[in-house]
Tab-separated table of N, CA and C and ligand atoms in Angstrom:
chain	number	residue	atom	x	y	z
T	14	MET	N	0.593	-1.416	-0.056
T	14	MET	CA	-0.106	0.090	-0.001
T	14	MET	C	0.745	1.311	-0.088
T	15	ASP	N	0.585	2.139	-1.083
T	15	ASP	CA	1.176	3.127	-0.784
T	15	ASP	C	0.871	4.520	0.067
T	16	CYS	N	1.225	4.016	1.157
T	16	CYS	CA	0.739	5.052	1.912
T	16	CYS	C	2.240	5.811	2.907
T	17	LEU	N	2.157	7.222	3.018
T	17	LEU	CA	3.326	8.056	3.670
T	17	LEU	C	3.649	7.303	5.011
T	18	PHE	N	2.128	7.547	5.951
T	18	PHE	CA	2.622	7.121	7.479
T	18	PHE	C	2.652	5.542	7.638
T	19	CYS	N	2.638	4.865	6.947
T	19	CYS	CA	3.021	3.806	6.851
T	19	CYS	C	4.359	3.233	6.621
T	20	LYS	N	4.955	3.986	5.652
T	20	LYS	CA	6.318	4.183	5.385
T	20	LYS	C	7.255	4.581	6.620
T	21	ILE	N	6.431	5.508	7.143
T	21	ILE	CA	7.184	6.466	8.513
T	21	ILE	C	7.251	5.330	9.518
T	22	VAL	N	6.491	4.557	9.460
T	22	VAL	CA	5.896	3.849	10.894
T	22	VAL	C	7.326	2.593	10.394
T	23	ALA	N	7.306	2.435	9.179
T	23	ALA	CA	8.509	1.030	8.735
T	23	ALA	C	9.652	1.508	9.043
T	24	GLY	N	10.082	2.980	8.754
T	24	GLY	CA	11.282	3.709	8.887
T	24	GLY	C	12.096	3.709	7.627
T	25	ASP	N	10.875	3.661	6.720
T	25	ASP	CA	11.615	3.623	5.305
T	25	ASP	C	11.281	5.065	4.462
T	26	ILE	N	10.814	5.758	5.440
T	26	ILE	CA	11.148	7.274	4.998
T	26	ILE	C	11.330	8.213	6.609
T	27	PRO	N	12.533	8.763	6.852
T	27	PRO	CA	13.111	9.199	7.886
T	27	PRO	C	11.665	10.011	8.639
T	28	SER	N	11.785	10.326	9.753
T	28	SER	CA	11.256	11.005	10.787
T	28	SER	C	11.962	10.896	12.369
T	29	SER	N	11.184	12.379	12.706
T	29	SER	CA	11.610	12.710	14.104
T	29	SER	C	10.708	12.179	15.226
T	30	LYS	N	11.529	10.621	15.680
T	30	LYS	CA	10.639	10.283	16.686
T	30	LYS	C	10.305	10.555	17.943
T	31	VAL	N	9.222	10.799	18.635
T	31	VAL	CA	9.464	11.041	19.821
T	31	VAL	C	8.593	10.135	20.964
T	32	TYR	N	8.368	9.097	20.039
T	32	TYR	CA	7.283	7.624	20.837
T	32	TYR	C	7.081	6.604	20.530
T	33	GLU	N	7.195	5.562	20.659
T	33	GLU	CA	6.830	4.289	19.905
T	33	GLU	C	6.905	3.431	21.245
T	34	ASP	N	5.360	2.271	20.835
T	34	ASP	CA	5.002	1.325	21.301
T	34	ASP	C	4.583	0.443	20.563
T	35	GLU	N	3.683	-0.503	21.333
T	35	GLU	CA	3.731	-1.912	20.228
T	35	GLU	C	2.501	-1.345	18.922
T	36	TYR	N	1.804	-0.400	19.327
T	36	TYR	CA	0.776	-0.002	18.627
T	36	TYR	C	0.602	1.038	18.280
T	37	ALA	N	2.125	2.418	18.288
T	37	ALA	CA	1.573	3.709	17.821
T	37	ALA	C	2.620	4.164	17.637
T	38	TYR	N	3.043	5.325	16.762
T	38	TYR	CA	4.350	5.892	16.651
T	38	TYR	C	3.880	7.285	16.546
T	39	ALA	N	4.761	8.253	17.268
T	39	ALA	CA	4.870	9.673	17.332
T	39	ALA	C	5.913	10.555	16.708
T	40	PHE	N	6.013	10.759	15.725
T	40	PHE	CA	6.775	12.276	15.253
T	40	PHE	C	6.502	13.673	14.911
T	41	ARG	N	7.380	14.370	15.012
T	41	ARG	CA	6.962	15.732	14.860
T	41	ARG	C	7.003	16.130	13.257
T	42	ASP	N	5.727	16.855	13.519
T	42	ASP	CA	5.301	17.485	12.086
T	42	ASP	C	6.279	17.979	11.214
T	43	ILE	N	6.028	17.611	9.949
T	43	ILE	CA	7.213	18.411	9.011
T	43	ILE	C	6.707	19.672	8.929
T	44	ASN	N	5.625	20.092	9.179
T	44	ASN	CA	5.263	21.921	8.916
T	44	ASN	C	4.556	22.193	10.513
T	45	PRO	N	5.346	22.259	11.414
T	45	PRO	CA	4.897	22.371	12.352
T	45	PRO	C	3.988	23.860	12.350
T	46	GLN	N	2.700	24.082	13.037
T	46	GLN	CA	1.476	24.919	13.798
T	46	GLN	C	1.912	25.475	14.766
T	47	ALA	N	2.745	25.105	15.617
T	47	ALA	CA	3.068	25.673	17.069
T	47	ALA	C	4.284	24.952	17.378
T	48	PRO	N	4.803	25.792	18.966
T	48	PRO	CA	5.928	24.993	19.011
T	48	PRO	C	6.227	23.452	19.159
T	49	VAL	N	5.280	23.029	19.666
T	49	VAL	CA	5.621	21.839	19.658
T	49	VAL	C	4.020	21.205	18.708
T	50	HIS	N	4.358	20.202	17.786
T	50	HIS	CA	3.421	19.864	17.019
T	50	HIS	C	3.768	18.401	16.717
T	51	ILE	N	3.473	17.467	17.302
T	51	ILE	CA	3.352	16.303	16.892
T	51	ILE	C	2.525	15.509	16.030
T	52	LEU	N	2.522	13.866	15.667
T	52	LEU	CA	1.734	13.128	14.643
T	52	LEU	C	1.828	12.044	15.881
T	53	ILE	N	0.554	11.588	16.134
T	53	ILE	CA	0.663	9.956	16.555
T	53	ILE	C	-0.350	9.107	15.925
T	54	VAL	N	0.376	8.179	15.339
T	54	VAL	CA	-0.595	7.381	14.352
T	54	VAL	C	-0.451	6.070	14.804
T	55	PRO	N	-1.696	5.334	14.474
T	55	PRO	CA	-1.390	3.841	14.507
T	55	PRO	C	-0.677	3.164	13.838
T	56	LYS	N	0.216	1.782	14.273
T	56	LYS	CA	1.302	1.238	13.401
T	56	LYS	C	0.404	0.809	12.399
T	57	GLU	N	-0.893	-0.156	12.717
T	57	GLU	CA	-1.870	-0.911	11.480
T	57	GLU	C	-2.874	0.692	10.862
T	58	HIS	N	-2.753	0.195	9.894
T	58	HIS	CA	-3.299	1.189	8.708
T	58	HIS	C	-4.823	0.984	9.178
T	59	ILE	N	-5.249	2.401	9.268
T	59	ILE	CA	-6.506	2.638	9.218
T	59	ILE	C	-6.640	4.102	8.901
T	60	PRO	N	-7.736	4.444	7.519
T	60	PRO	CA	-7.636	5.041	6.912
T	60	PRO	C	-8.087	6.724	7.615
T	61	SER	N	-8.901	6.974	8.100
T	61	SER	CA	-9.436	8.085	9.376
T	61	SER	C	-10.101	7.578	10.306
T	62	VAL	N	-10.406	8.484	11.281
T	62	VAL	CA	-11.298	8.145	12.366
T	62	VAL	C	-12.847	7.959	11.635
T	63	ASP	N	-13.125	7.720	10.248
T	63	ASP	CA	-14.064	7.018	10.134
T	63	ASP	C	-14.193	5.550	9.575
T	64	GLY	N	-12.587	5.144	10.019
T	64	GLY	CA	-12.383	3.673	9.481
T	64	GLY	C	-12.159	3.165	11.239
T	65	ILE	N	-12.597	3.779	11.900
T	65	ILE	CA	-12.464	3.609	13.561
T	65	ILE	C	-13.751	2.341	13.513
T	66	ASN	N	-13.824	1.017	14.161
T	66	ASN	CA	-14.602	0.275	14.228
T	66	ASN	C	-14.327	-0.681	15.685
T	67	SER	N	-15.044	-1.830	16.031
T	67	SER	CA	-14.807	-2.421	17.295
T	67	SER	C	-13.563	-3.517	17.055
T	68	SER	N	-13.460	-3.801	15.800
T	68	SER	CA	-12.108	-4.377	15.888
T	68	SER	C	-10.635	-3.554	15.650
T	69	ASN	N	-10.718	-2.302	15.542
T	69	ASN	CA	-9.437	-1.261	15.850
T	69	ASN	C	-9.527	-0.594	16.764
T	70	SER	N	-10.566	-0.184	17.570
T	70	SER	CA	-10.408	0.576	18.418
T	70	SER	C	-9.720	0.648	19.936
T	71	ALA	N	-9.302	-0.955	20.489
T	71	ALA	CA	-8.257	-0.573	21.253
T	71	ALA	C	-7.197	0.169	20.858
T	72	VAL	N	-7.172	-0.074	19.465
T	72	VAL	CA	-5.678	0.824	19.298
T	72	VAL	C	-5.544	2.343	19.603
T	73	VAL	N	-7.199	2.622	19.308
T	73	VAL	CA	-7.229	4.013	19.458
T	73	VAL	C	-7.135	4.188	20.905
T	74	ALA	N	-7.566	3.439	21.638
T	74	ALA	CA	-7.453	3.574	23.126
T	74	ALA	C	-6.331	3.613	23.603
T	75	LYS	N	-5.148	2.796	22.937
T	75	LYS	CA	-3.950	3.008	23.321
T	75	LYS	C	-3.071	4.044	23.133
T	76	ILE	N	-3.756	4.612	21.954
T	76	ILE	CA	-2.997	6.096	21.329
T	76	ILE	C	-3.385	6.975	22.230
T	77	PHE	N	-4.428	7.006	22.907
T	77	PHE	CA	-4.926	7.869	23.691
T	77	PHE	C	-4.452	7.621	25.434
T	78	GLU	N	-3.846	6.649	25.603
T	78	GLU	CA	-3.195	6.331	26.881
T	78	GLU	C	-1.751	7.240	26.259
T	79	ALA	N	-0.683	6.901	25.625
T	79	ALA	CA	0.294	7.354	25.086
T	79	ALA	C	0.305	8.640	24.862
T	80	ILE	N	-0.781	9.720	24.523
T	80	ILE	CA	-0.940	11.078	24.446
T	80	ILE	C	-0.456	11.822	25.982
T	81	PRO	N	-0.827	11.470	27.170
T	81	PRO	CA	-0.531	12.393	27.806
T	81	PRO	C	0.912	11.741	28.654
T	82	LYS	N	1.566	11.018	28.140
T	82	LYS	CA	2.899	10.493	28.552
T	82	LYS	C	3.688	11.498	27.477
T	83	ILE	N	3.482	11.637	26.024
T	83	ILE	CA	3.924	12.360	25.249
T	83	ILE	C	3.833	13.958	25.814
T	84	ALA	N	2.673	14.212	26.012
T	84	ALA	CA	2.615	15.643	26.530
T	84	ALA	C	3.636	15.899	27.834
T	85	ALA	N	3.551	15.010	28.831
T	85	ALA	CA	4.597	15.075	30.066
T	85	ALA	C	6.174	15.672	29.534
T	86	GLN	N	6.100	14.252	28.395
T	86	GLN	CA	7.494	14.224	27.927
T	86	GLN	C	7.790	15.632	27.379
T	87	GLU	N	7.154	16.160	26.779
T	87	GLU	CA	7.403	17.338	25.931
T	87	GLU	C	6.885	18.791	26.884
T	88	ASP	N	6.799	18.364	28.022
T	88	ASP	CA	6.504	19.800	28.665
T	88	ASP	C	5.118	20.528	28.658
T	89	LEU	N	4.253	20.252	28.292
T	89	LEU	CA	3.040	20.720	27.621
T	89	LEU	C	2.178	20.561	29.005
T	90	GLY	N	2.259	20.774	30.022
T	90	GLY	CA	1.482	21.034	31.777
T	90	GLY	C	0.545	22.211	31.717
T	91	GLY	N	1.139	23.133	30.178
T	91	GLY	CA	0.140	24.250	30.406
T	91	GLY	C	-1.218	24.179	29.527
T	92	GLY	N	-1.108	22.830	28.763
T	92	GLY	CA	-2.527	22.624	28.144
T	92	GLY	C	-1.799	22.083	26.510
T	93	TYR	N	-2.565	21.400	25.870
T	93	TYR	CA	-2.455	21.379	24.095
T	93	TYR	C	-3.532	20.596	23.756
T	94	ARG	N	-3.690	20.746	22.551
T	94	ARG	CA	-4.931	20.498	21.629
T	94	ARG	C	-4.850	18.878	21.175
T	95	VAL	N	-5.643	18.434	20.947
T	95	VAL	CA	-5.772	17.063	20.195
T	95	VAL	C	-6.462	17.060	19.099
T	96	ILE	N	-5.978	16.855	17.952
T	96	ILE	CA	-7.139	17.318	16.366
T	96	ILE	C	-6.915	16.196	15.552
T	97	SER	N	-7.851	15.488	14.994
T	97	SER	CA	-7.800	14.552	14.100
T	97	SER	C	-8.689	15.374	12.346
T	98	ASN	N	-8.279	15.464	11.790
T	98	ASN	CA	-8.864	15.562	10.452
T	98	ASN	C	-9.332	14.688	9.982
T	99	CYS	N	-10.296	14.908	9.499
T	99	CYS	CA	-11.153	13.002	8.755
T	99	CYS	C	-12.088	13.857	7.524
T	100	GLY	N	-11.631	13.119	6.404
T	100	GLY	CA	-12.044	13.708	4.976
T	100	GLY	C	-11.832	14.885	4.530
T	101	ASP	N	-11.999	15.054	3.248
T	101	ASP	CA	-12.219	16.136	2.541
T	101	ASP	C	-12.253	17.913	3.075
T	102	ASN	N	-13.465	17.724	3.762
T	102	ASN	CA	-13.896	19.010	4.238
T	102	ASN	C	-13.115	19.487	5.568
T	103	ALA	N	-12.635	18.511	6.044
T	103	ALA	CA	-11.530	18.601	7.323
T	103	ALA	C	-10.100	18.775	6.762
T	104	CYS	N	-10.012	19.032	5.432
T	104	CYS	CA	-8.581	18.948	5.133
T	104	CYS	C	-7.484	17.570	5.213
T	105	GLN	N	-8.364	16.535	5.357
T	105	GLN	CA	-7.077	15.274	5.555
T	105	GLN	C	-6.415	15.354	4.107
T	106	SER	N	-5.038	14.982	4.781
T	106	SER	CA	-4.278	15.167	3.332
T	106	SER	C	-3.323	13.851	3.315
T	107	VAL	N	-3.459	13.661	4.550
T	107	VAL	CA	-2.559	12.101	4.490
T	107	VAL	C	-3.582	11.243	5.122
T	108	LYS	N	-4.026	10.078	4.240
T	108	LYS	CA	-5.187	8.728	4.309
T	108	LYS	C	-4.650	8.138	5.346
T	109	HIS	N	-4.221	8.274	6.372
T	109	HIS	CA	-3.679	7.124	7.704
T	109	HIS	C	-4.130	7.805	8.779
T	110	LEU	N	-4.648	7.557	9.516
T	110	LEU	CA	-5.306	8.145	10.992
T	110	LEU	C	-4.446	8.685	11.877
T	111	HIS	N	-4.401	9.897	12.085
T	111	HIS	CA	-3.017	10.179	12.793
T	111	HIS	C	-3.828	11.169	13.661
T	112	PHE	N	-3.297	11.715	15.036
T	112	PHE	CA	-3.784	12.794	15.552
T	112	PHE	C	-2.737	13.868	15.706
T	113	HIS	N	-3.042	15.126	15.948
T	113	HIS	CA	-2.008	16.267	16.201
T	113	HIS	C	-1.998	16.393	17.300
T	114	ILE	N	-1.196	16.502	17.932
T	114	ILE	CA	-0.741	17.298	19.496
T	114	ILE	C	-0.253	18.234	19.394
T	115	VAL	N	-0.665	19.538	19.762
T	115	VAL	CA	-0.252	20.695	19.099
T	115	VAL	C	-0.422	21.927	20.570
T	116	GLY	N	0.836	22.265	21.073
T	116	GLY	CA	0.862	22.846	21.982
T	116	GLY	C	2.213	24.001	22.050
T	117	GLY	N	2.565	24.335	23.267
T	117	GLY	CA	4.050	24.581	23.431
T	117	GLY	C	3.667	26.239	23.838
T	118	ALA	N	2.301	26.885	23.318
T	118	ALA	CA	2.249	28.036	23.241
T	118	ALA	C	0.683	28.202	23.520
T	119	GLN	N	0.022	29.222	23.476
T	119	GLN	CA	-1.191	29.690	24.221
T	119	GLN	C	-1.713	29.570	22.881
T	120	LEU	N	-3.245	28.696	22.548
T	120	LEU	CA	-3.552	28.603	21.297
T	120	LEU	C	-4.321	29.679	21.024
T	121	SER	N	-5.330	29.594	19.858
T	121	SER	CA	-6.072	30.647	19.619
T	121	SER	C	-7.417	30.103	19.583
T	122	GLU	N	-8.886	30.513	20.405
T	122	GLU	CA	-9.560	30.164	20.913
T	122	GLU	C	-10.554	29.714	19.048
T	123	GLN	N	-10.546	29.725	18.024
T	123	GLN	CA	-10.541	29.353	16.840
T	123	GLN	C	-10.595	27.858	16.530
T	124	MET	N	-11.566	27.126	16.406
T	124	MET	CA	-11.198	26.018	16.082
T	124	MET	C	-11.337	25.315	14.379
T	125	ALA	N	-11.884	26.173	13.806
T	125	ALA	CA	-12.433	26.245	12.639
T	125	ALA	C	-12.347	27.322	11.855
L	8	DGP	P1	-3.591	16.618	7.755
L	8	DGP	O1	-3.668	17.297	7.152
L	8	DGP	O2	-4.348	16.206	9.066
L	8	DGP	O3	-3.671	15.022	7.000
L	8	DGP	O4	-2.206	16.174	8.639
L	8	DGP	C1	-1.057	15.901	7.367
L	8	DGP	C2	0.095	16.321	8.449
L	8	DGP	O5	1.323	15.522	7.876
L	8	DGP	C3	0.879	17.638	7.899
L	8	DGP	O6	0.388	18.641	8.996
L	8	DGP	C4	2.181	17.647	7.257
L	8	DGP	C5	2.448	16.224	7.794
L	8	DGP	N1	2.845	15.885	7.149
L	8	DGP	C6	2.888	15.289	5.906
L	8	DGP	N2	3.834	14.761	5.451
L	8	DGP	C7	4.908	14.474	6.282
L	8	DGP	C8	6.223	13.551	6.417
L	8	DGP	O7	6.942	13.211	5.176
L	8	DGP	N3	6.493	13.851	7.699
L	8	DGP	C9	6.558	14.467	8.228
L	8	DGP	N4	6.910	14.522	9.704
L	8	DGP	N5	5.128	14.996	8.539
L	8	DGP	C10	4.340	14.965	7.350
């Protein structure tokens, strides 16, 4: 499958890794929108939030267990935002489920 984030998880494309476990891989976004901008992805290919179901949702739970660990590691005690763009209207550009972890500064109240 020709998937950019599958290739990053496999190590075929280099990335700046910040966290890894059996289920998830996290790395710095190539185009950061804040001082800290990390992407966490499942190691298995799930196309988007729309692809989450009862057979793979345990992996999503593992991702959300990892996020606070990453936030602590990145000194985001002041707060941070977790975002997942799903589909064209949300401007999802990489069709492999990912959660943006954005922080390190006061963020805007704007969500869209
Ligand atoms: P989204 O628009 O939600 O699909 O976000 C995709 C993000 O992926 C975007 O913020 C930029 C990031 N990105 C795209 N290509 C690469 C890459 O090759 N390496 C890294 N580290 N990030 C990438």
